Coordinates of C-alpha atoms in Angstrom, one line a residue:
X188 CA -13.3 5.5 8.1
X189 CA -13.4 4.6 11.6
X190 CA -15.8 2.4 13.3
X191 CA -15.8 1.3 16.9
X192 CA -16.9 -2.3 18.1
X193 CA -20.1 -2.3 20.3
X194 CA -17.9 -3.0 23.3
X195 CA -15.1 -0.3 22.5
X196 CA -12.7 -3.1 22.4
X197 CA -11.6 -2.7 19.0
X198 CA -11.0 0.1 16.3
X199 CA -11.8 -0.6 12.6
X200 CA -10.0 1.7 10.4
X201 CA -10.1 1.8 6.4
X202 CA -7.6 3.1 4.4
X203 CA -7.6 6.4 2.8
X204 CA -9.4 7.4 -0.5
X205 CA -10.5 3.8 -1.7
X206 CA -7.8 1.4 -0.3
X207 CA -8.3 -2.0 -0.5
X208 CA -7.2 -2.9 3.4
X209 CA -8.4 -2.3 6.6
X210 CA -6.9 -2.3 10.1
X211 CA -8.5 -3.8 13.2
X212 CA -7.1 -2.7 16.7
X213 CA -7.3 -4.2 20.1
X214 CA -7.6 -0.5 21.9
X215 CA -7.1 -2.5 25.4
X216 CA -3.5 -3.9 24.7
X217 CA -2.4 -1.2 21.9
X218 CA -1.8 -3.9 19.1
X219 CA -2.7 -4.1 15.7
X220 CA -5.2 -7.5 16.1
X221 CA -5.1 -7.7 12.0
X222 CA -4.6 -5.8 8.8
X223 CA -6.1 -7.7 5.9
X224 CA -7.0 -7.1 2.0
X225 CA -9.4 -9.6 0.2
X226 CA -8.8 -8.3 -3.2
X227 CA -6.1 -5.3 -4.6
X228 CA -9.2 -4.3 -6.8
X229 CA -11.3 -3.4 -3.6
X230 CA -12.1 0.2 -2.6
X231 CA -13.3 0.0 0.8
X232 CA -15.0 3.1 2.0
X233 CA -17.8 1.8 4.6
X234 CA -18.0 -0.4 7.3
X235 CA -19.9 -1.5 10.2
X236 CA -20.0 -3.6 13.3
X237 CA -22.3 -6.5 14.2
X238 CA -23.9 -5.8 17.5
X239 CA -22.5 -9.2 18.7
X240 CA -18.9 -7.6 18.2
X241 CA -17.1 -10.4 16.7
X242 CA -17.5 -9.5 13.0
X243 CA -18.0 -6.6 10.8
X244 CA -19.1 -5.7 7.1
X245 CA -17.0 -3.5 4.6
X246 CA -17.7 -2.2 1.1
X247 CA -16.9 0.2 -1.4
X248 CA -17.8 1.5 -4.7
X249 CA -16.2 -1.1 -6.9
X250 CA -19.1 -3.5 -6.5
X251 CA -17.5 -5.7 -3.1
X252 CA -19.2 -6.2 0.1
X253 CA -18.0 -8.5 2.9
X254 CA -18.9 -9.9 6.3
X255 CA -15.8 -10.5 8.1
X256 CA -14.7 -12.0 11.5
X257 CA -12.0 -10.8 13.8
X258 CA -9.2 -12.6 12.4
X259 CA -10.1 -10.9 9.2
X260 CA -11.5 -13.8 7.2
X261 CA -14.3 -13.2 4.7
X262 CA -17.2 -15.0 6.2
X263 CA -19.8 -14.1 3.4
X264 CA -19.8 -11.6 0.6
X265 CA -22.1 -10.1 -1.8
X266 CA -20.9 -9.0 -5.7
X267 CA -22.1 -6.5 -7.6
X268 CA -22.9 -3.9 -4.7
X269 CA -21.6 -0.5 -4.9
X270 CA -21.7 0.7 -1.4
X271 CA -21.6 4.3 -0.1
X272 CA -22.8 3.5 3.6
X273 CA -23.5 0.5 5.6
X274 CA -25.3 -0.8 8.7
X275 CA -26.8 -3.8 10.7
X276 CA -30.3 -4.3 11.3
X277 CA -31.1 -4.9 14.9
X278 CA -32.4 -8.5 13.7
X279 CA -28.5 -9.2 13.6
X280 CA -28.9 -10.9 9.9
X281 CA -29.8 -8.1 7.8
X282 CA -27.4 -5.6 6.5
X283 CA -28.5 -2.1 4.9
X284 CA -26.3 -0.6 2.3
X285 CA -26.9 2.9 0.4
X286 CA -25.9 2.2 -2.9
X287 CA -24.8 4.2 -6.0
X288 CA -28.4 4.1 -7.5
X289 CA -29.7 6.4 -4.5
X290 CA -31.4 3.5 -2.5
X291 CA -31.3 2.0 0.9
X292 CA -31.4 -1.8 0.0
X293 CA -31.5 -4.7 2.8
X294 CA -29.3 -7.9 2.2
X295 CA -30.2 -10.8 4.4
X296 CA -26.7 -13.1 5.0
X297 CA -28.6 -16.1 6.2
X298 CA -31.2 -16.7 3.6
X299 CA -29.3 -14.8 0.6
X300 CA -32.1 -12.5 0.0
X301 CA -32.1 -8.8 -0.8
X302 CA -34.8 -6.0 -0.8
X303 CA -35.7 -2.4 -1.5
X304 CA -36.3 -0.1 1.2
X305 CA -36.0 3.2 -0.1
X306 CA -35.3 5.5 -2.8
X307 CA -33.8 8.9 -3.2
X308 CA -33.8 11.4 -6.0
X309 CA -30.1 12.3 -5.5
X310 CA -27.0 10.3 -4.2
X311 CA -27.2 9.1 -0.4
X312 CA -23.7 9.7 1.3
X313 CA -24.1 8.7 4.3
X314 CA -26.8 7.2 6.8
X315 CA -27.3 6.1 10.5
X316 CA -30.1 4.3 12.0
X317 CA -31.2 5.2 15.7
X318 CA -30.9 2.3 18.7
X319 CA -34.4 0.9 17.4
X320 CA -33.3 0.6 14.0
X321 CA -36.7 2.1 12.9
X322 CA -35.7 5.6 11.9
X323 CA -32.6 6.7 9.8
X324 CA -31.0 10.1 9.3
X325 CA -29.7 10.0 5.4
X326 CA -27.5 12.8 4.2
X327 CA -28.1 13.5 0.6
X328 CA -25.8 15.2 -2.0
X329 CA -26.9 18.9 -1.9
X330 CA -30.2 18.2 -0.4
X331 CA -29.5 18.3 3.3
X332 CA -30.6 15.4 5.7
X333 CA -33.9 13.4 5.5
X334 CA -35.5 11.5 8.4
X335 CA -36.9 8.2 7.2
X336 CA -38.9 5.5 8.8
X337 CA -37.7 2.5 7.6
X338 CA -40.3 -0.1 8.8
X339 CA -43.0 2.0 7.1
X340 CA -40.6 3.0 4.4
X341 CA -42.2 6.8 4.3
X342 CA -40.3 10.1 4.6
X343 CA -40.9 11.9 7.9
X344 CA -38.9 14.9 7.5
X345 CA -36.3 17.0 5.6
X346 CA -33.7 19.2 7.3
X347 CA -32.1 21.9 5.3
X348 CA -28.9 23.7 6.4
X349 CA -25.5 22.7 5.5
X350 CA -25.2 20.2 2.4
X351 CA -22.8 17.8 0.9
X352 CA -20.0 19.1 -0.8
X353 CA -16.4 18.1 -0.7
X354 CA -16.3 16.5 2.5
X355 CA -19.3 13.7 3.6
X356 CA -21.1 14.7 6.6
X357 CA -21.8 12.0 9.0
X358 CA -25.2 12.6 11.0
X359 CA -25.9 11.2 14.3
X360 CA -29.2 10.7 16.6
X361 CA -28.5 12.1 20.2
X362 CA -30.1 13.0 23.5
X363 CA -31.4 10.7 26.5
X364 CA -34.0 8.9 24.2
X365 CA -32.2 10.0 20.8

């Protein structure tokens, strides 16, 4: 999995299939800034950048979930969360995580609280939020794409067509105003 920093200065790369390592590349200099592994038991499959570009989150399906700085140091962690996909909310302190229980939950790193946002009937394979942070496109295993309003916590629309199979589909918002 790859994720660009908000200013496109860094490229974060997670290893192949359930690897415990990540690599952070400085694109301007073309050098590897850091390569790190918190635990050999990790299986990092998802990551996302904070809007300030100075930290990111990474997690996986074995119950680990970390907030990490640019030097590869773990700032905070949340145990027991089996993550499929991650995103930061626009408030800069809450992380959204799709877990293996078909939910998207919020995790606030400032006051260490967590809360349910939505639950699907099938596995959430990936999701993306729009620029406002209010809407989310969620790829559901064998179901298509669902558009959710995260603030009102309602399903707005279901899109059918290509469904998840062997490979994970990552949707995106697009257009002038998204």
